[in-house]
Each structure stands twice: as structure tokens, then as C-alpha cells.
Amino acid sequence: MYLKNRKAIVTGGPTREWIDPVRFISNPSSGKMGAALADECSRRARDTVFIHGPIEPSLISMAPYRCVAVETTADMLAAVSRELEENAVLIMAAAPADYSPVTRANRKIKKSGKKMSLELARTPDILKVVAAMKKEGRISELFVVGFAAETNDIEEYALKKLAEKNLDMICLNDVSRKDAGFGTDTNILTIFARDGMRKELPLVSKQEAAARIVDEIDARLPRFLISC
Ligand code: CTP
């Protein structure tokens, strides 16, 4: 109900970090969860933008909202930063690549030797950059939702990310489970909020999961828009 006066910024899919013109580092994120969240937000928010990495075009071919295609994690950070505004809701369902080659070769790297080493550097953590912007007062009223894709010690890691990335809510995804996580049409999520809420969702479609996540966001938004 309170989302209807706000802008929703949703991210989804993987990012790509190029090694040379024919190879890149990425991950199996399909963007389905992000697209389902963008669909749900577009029915309920004042305005929705979906910032996505390389995903199946059919996922957004009929999208009634603005889509911004990006490739690298740095591009995604720049796109998110451009879209931020006071009172907005940011949902980071994307799986940005965490490392990028230190140098990108202009020409295809030819095979030589039995082993090859690649020097990688950390990409920016988008949620941590946003948390720093909030701390510095560059933006103050922003409801931020993260995802945690985990295979082990899952709740411990999710709660650590909730605190370290200064999130209002985090959706924990046990990607080691069949029917949950990368590429599937269904998901099994546990939602944790800053106020201590812990809600386990059953195995549901990503559309249904998106509706339940947006319900939990809406229930926690301040009643009035804050003028800054
Ligand atoms: N995320 C981000 N910037 C990155 C990597 C991740 O903002 N460079 C966001 C994701 O969109 C997600 C949350 O951080 O909302 C957690 O992502 P996840 O891949 O589970 O964890 P990481 O923070 O990358 O940490 P690790 O890979 O060590 O588990």
C-alpha cells in the first residue's frame, strides 16, 4: 500500500567480467527472480526500473516498466547509483560477479602450457557502496533488500550480510537445494528483516515468492514519504 507512492529499483541476473574477447567470468543466475520482482513491483509501485545483466530476452519482452541492460558489476553499480532517489525501494536480486580480471586482453589469449593463472581483483560490492552513501547522508530514506545465495551455514551467513550491508531485509536462498535458486522456476526462501522477523516461505513459483517478498516490504515502509 505504501509502495504505490515510491519508486522500485530492482536488479537481476548475472554480470560478466571479460578475460579476453571470447571469454568471461560469470555465474548461472537466470534473472527469473529479479524479473518476477520487477513484474510485481510494477503492479504496486509508482515507478519501476529493472537493471539486469545478460538474461533471456523473453523474460522482459513484454515488460511494462523500464529495463536497463548492463554487463559488468561496475556498470550495474553505476546504473543503480543513477536511479537512486529518496523514499525509493532497492531490491538487489542480481548476482553480480565478485571478481574481475585485472587486465582484459584485446586479443584472444592463445593456449600455451598446461596451467594458466589469472589475476583477479574484487569488483565493487554494490550494497556496501549504497550502505556507505546512506551512512554519509548522501541518501537517507531508502529501503534496501538483499539476497543471500548460500550453500552452507546459510542462516549465519544471511544474518551476517543483513548486518554488514546495513539491509532492511534479506531473502535467503539455499542454492544447494533442488527447485531453489539459479535457473529454476520455483524458489524456497527464508526472509529476515531488520526488525527481527523471520519468515520461511514454502516451495513456490518465483512469481508467488516475489508477491510475498513485496508484501513484507510494503508492511515495513514508513507510512509517510520523508521530504529531504
Ligand atoms: N551483491 C552486491 N554487489 C556485489 C555482490 C553481491 O551488491 N558485488 C549483492 C547481491 O545482489 C545480493 C547480496 O549482495 O543482494 C549478497 O550476494 P551474495 O552473492 O549472496 O554474496 P556476496 O555479498 O557476494 O558474498 P559471498 O559471495 O562471499 O557470499
PDB file of C-alpha atoms in Angstrom, residues 84-180:
ATOM      1  CA  LEU A  84      18.550   6.094  -6.551  1.00  0.00           C
ATOM      2  CA  GLU A  85      16.167   8.658  -5.089  1.00  0.00           C
ATOM      3  CA  GLU A  86      14.814   9.431  -1.634  1.00  0.00           C
ATOM      4  CA  ASN A  87      11.990   7.125  -0.458  1.00  0.00           C
ATOM      5  CA  ALA A  88      12.808   4.514  -3.107  1.00  0.00           C
ATOM      6  CA  VAL A  89      12.985   0.755  -2.544  1.00  0.00           C
ATOM      7  CA  LEU A  90      16.095  -1.049  -3.838  1.00  0.00           C
ATOM      8  CA  ILE A  91      15.841  -4.830  -4.313  1.00  0.00           C
ATOM      9  CA  MET A  92      19.205  -6.401  -5.201  1.00  0.00           C
ATOM     10  CA  ALA A  93      18.224  -9.795  -6.612  1.00  0.00           C
ATOM     11  CA  ALA A  94      21.162  -9.751  -9.057  1.00  0.00           C
ATOM     12  CA  ALA A  95      24.198 -11.987  -8.701  1.00  0.00           C
ATOM     13  CA  PRO A  96      26.995  -9.580  -9.625  1.00  0.00           C
ATOM     14  CA  ALA A  97      30.369 -11.200 -10.299  1.00  0.00           C
ATOM     15  CA  ASP A  98      32.628 -10.629  -7.296  1.00  0.00           C
ATOM     16  CA  TYR A  99      35.948 -10.679  -9.171  1.00  0.00           C
ATOM     17  CA  SER A 100      37.152  -9.263 -12.459  1.00  0.00           C
ATOM     18  CA  PRO A 101      40.384  -9.892 -14.404  1.00  0.00           C
ATOM     19  CA  VAL A 102      42.984  -7.231 -13.593  1.00  0.00           C
ATOM     20  CA  THR A 103      43.624  -6.825 -17.311  1.00  0.00           C
ATOM     21  CA  ARG A 104      41.316  -7.556 -20.213  1.00  0.00           C
ATOM     22  CA  ALA A 105      43.229  -8.797 -23.238  1.00  0.00           C
ATOM     23  CA  ASN A 106      42.301  -7.066 -26.505  1.00  0.00           C
ATOM     24  CA  ARG A 107      43.027 -10.217 -28.472  1.00  0.00           C
ATOM     25  CA  LYS A 108      42.049 -13.825 -27.839  1.00  0.00           C
ATOM     26  CA  ILE A 109      44.535 -15.416 -25.430  1.00  0.00           C
ATOM     27  CA  LYS A 110      46.157 -18.390 -27.155  1.00  0.00           C
ATOM     28  CA  LYS A 111      46.681 -21.686 -25.326  1.00  0.00           C
ATOM     29  CA  SER A 112      50.182 -22.279 -24.012  1.00  0.00           C
ATOM     30  CA  GLY A 113      51.457 -24.539 -21.258  1.00  0.00           C
ATOM     31  CA  LYS A 114      49.435 -26.918 -19.068  1.00  0.00           C
ATOM     32  CA  LYS A 115      48.382 -24.365 -16.480  1.00  0.00           C
ATOM     33  CA  MET A 116      47.282 -20.798 -16.620  1.00  0.00           C
ATOM     34  CA  SER A 117      46.857 -18.260 -13.831  1.00  0.00           C
ATOM     35  CA  LEU A 118      44.557 -15.322 -13.956  1.00  0.00           C
ATOM     36  CA  GLU A 119      44.951 -12.325 -11.686  1.00  0.00           C
ATOM     37  CA  LEU A 120      41.592 -11.135 -10.392  1.00  0.00           C
ATOM     38  CA  ALA A 121      40.580  -8.044  -8.481  1.00  0.00           C
ATOM     39  CA  ARG A 122      37.453  -7.553  -6.371  1.00  0.00           C
ATOM     40  CA  THR A 123      34.572  -5.746  -8.029  1.00  0.00           C
ATOM     41  CA  PRO A 124      32.638  -3.150  -6.024  1.00  0.00           C
ATOM     42  CA  ASP A 125      30.044  -4.521  -3.606  1.00  0.00           C
ATOM     43  CA  ILE A 126      27.010  -2.540  -4.741  1.00  0.00           C
ATOM     44  CA  LEU A 127      25.090  -2.955  -1.479  1.00  0.00           C
ATOM     45  CA  LYS A 128      28.111  -1.865   0.554  1.00  0.00           C
ATOM     46  CA  VAL A 129      28.517   1.237  -1.623  1.00  0.00           C
ATOM     47  CA  VAL A 130      24.816   2.046  -1.077  1.00  0.00           C
ATOM     48  CA  ALA A 131      25.238   1.460   2.683  1.00  0.00           C
ATOM     49  CA  ALA A 132      28.168   3.924   2.692  1.00  0.00           C
ATOM     50  CA  MET A 133      26.069   6.502   0.789  1.00  0.00           C
ATOM     51  CA  LYS A 134      23.376   6.180   3.468  1.00  0.00           C
ATOM     52  CA  LYS A 135      25.929   6.485   6.263  1.00  0.00           C
ATOM     53  CA  GLU A 136      27.399   9.630   4.701  1.00  0.00           C
ATOM     54  CA  GLY A 137      23.898  11.105   4.346  1.00  0.00           C
ATOM     55  CA  ARG A 138      24.070  11.247   0.528  1.00  0.00           C
ATOM     56  CA  ILE A 139      20.739   9.433   0.567  1.00  0.00           C
ATOM     57  CA  SER A 140      18.834   8.838   3.756  1.00  0.00           C
ATOM     58  CA  GLU A 141      15.429   7.335   3.054  1.00  0.00           C
ATOM     59  CA  LEU A 142      15.966   4.159   1.086  1.00  0.00           C
ATOM     60  CA  PHE A 143      14.524   0.732   1.895  1.00  0.00           C
ATOM     61  CA  VAL A 144      17.152  -1.828   0.886  1.00  0.00           C
ATOM     62  CA  VAL A 145      16.572  -5.541   0.286  1.00  0.00           C
ATOM     63  CA  GLY A 146      19.349  -8.023  -0.429  1.00  0.00           C
ATOM     64  CA  PHE A 147      19.507 -11.669  -1.336  1.00  0.00           C
ATOM     65  CA  ALA A 148      21.882 -14.263   0.077  1.00  0.00           C
ATOM     66  CA  ALA A 149      22.754 -17.244  -2.127  1.00  0.00           C
ATOM     67  CA  GLU A 150      24.300 -19.802   0.204  1.00  0.00           C
ATOM     68  CA  THR A 151      25.208 -23.490   0.229  1.00  0.00           C
ATOM     69  CA  ASN A 152      26.247 -23.988   3.887  1.00  0.00           C
ATOM     70  CA  ASP A 153      25.816 -22.272   7.282  1.00  0.00           C
ATOM     71  CA  ILE A 154      23.059 -20.493   5.458  1.00  0.00           C
ATOM     72  CA  GLU A 155      21.267 -18.572   8.227  1.00  0.00           C
ATOM     73  CA  GLU A 156      24.510 -17.469   9.819  1.00  0.00           C
ATOM     74  CA  TYR A 157      25.757 -16.014   6.524  1.00  0.00           C
ATOM     75  CA  ALA A 158      22.405 -14.399   5.700  1.00  0.00           C
ATOM     76  CA  LEU A 159      22.251 -12.629   9.080  1.00  0.00           C
ATOM     77  CA  LYS A 160      25.865 -11.527   8.687  1.00  0.00           C
ATOM     78  CA  LYS A 161      25.009  -9.957   5.294  1.00  0.00           C
ATOM     79  CA  LEU A 162      21.887  -8.284   6.747  1.00  0.00           C
ATOM     80  CA  ALA A 163      24.098  -6.550   9.341  1.00  0.00           C
ATOM     81  CA  GLU A 164      27.240  -5.899   7.277  1.00  0.00           C
ATOM     82  CA  LYS A 165      25.368  -4.496   4.275  1.00  0.00           C
ATOM     83  CA  ASN A 166      23.020  -2.481   6.548  1.00  0.00           C
ATOM     84  CA  LEU A 167      19.939  -4.026   4.916  1.00  0.00           C
ATOM     85  CA  ASP A 168      16.294  -3.645   5.895  1.00  0.00           C
ATOM     86  CA  MET A 169      15.550  -7.156   4.670  1.00  0.00           C
ATOM     87  CA  ILE A 170      17.328 -10.182   3.228  1.00  0.00           C
ATOM     88  CA  CYS A 171      15.956 -13.159   1.317  1.00  0.00           C
ATOM     89  CA  LEU A 172      17.956 -16.313   1.938  1.00  0.00           C
ATOM     90  CA  ASN A 173      18.227 -18.743  -0.918  1.00  0.00           C
ATOM     91  CA  ASP A 174      19.683 -22.196  -0.244  1.00  0.00           C
ATOM     92  CA  VAL A 175      21.128 -22.759  -3.705  1.00  0.00           C
ATOM     93  CA  SER A 176      22.190 -26.320  -2.869  1.00  0.00           C
ATOM     94  CA  ARG A 177      18.506 -27.392  -2.801  1.00  0.00           C
ATOM     95  CA  LYS A 178      16.790 -28.776  -5.849  1.00  0.00           C
ATOM     96  CA  ASP A 179      13.953 -26.461  -7.028  1.00  0.00           C
ATOM     97  CA  ALA A 180      15.593 -23.439  -5.410  1.00  0.00           C
TER      98      ALA A 180
END
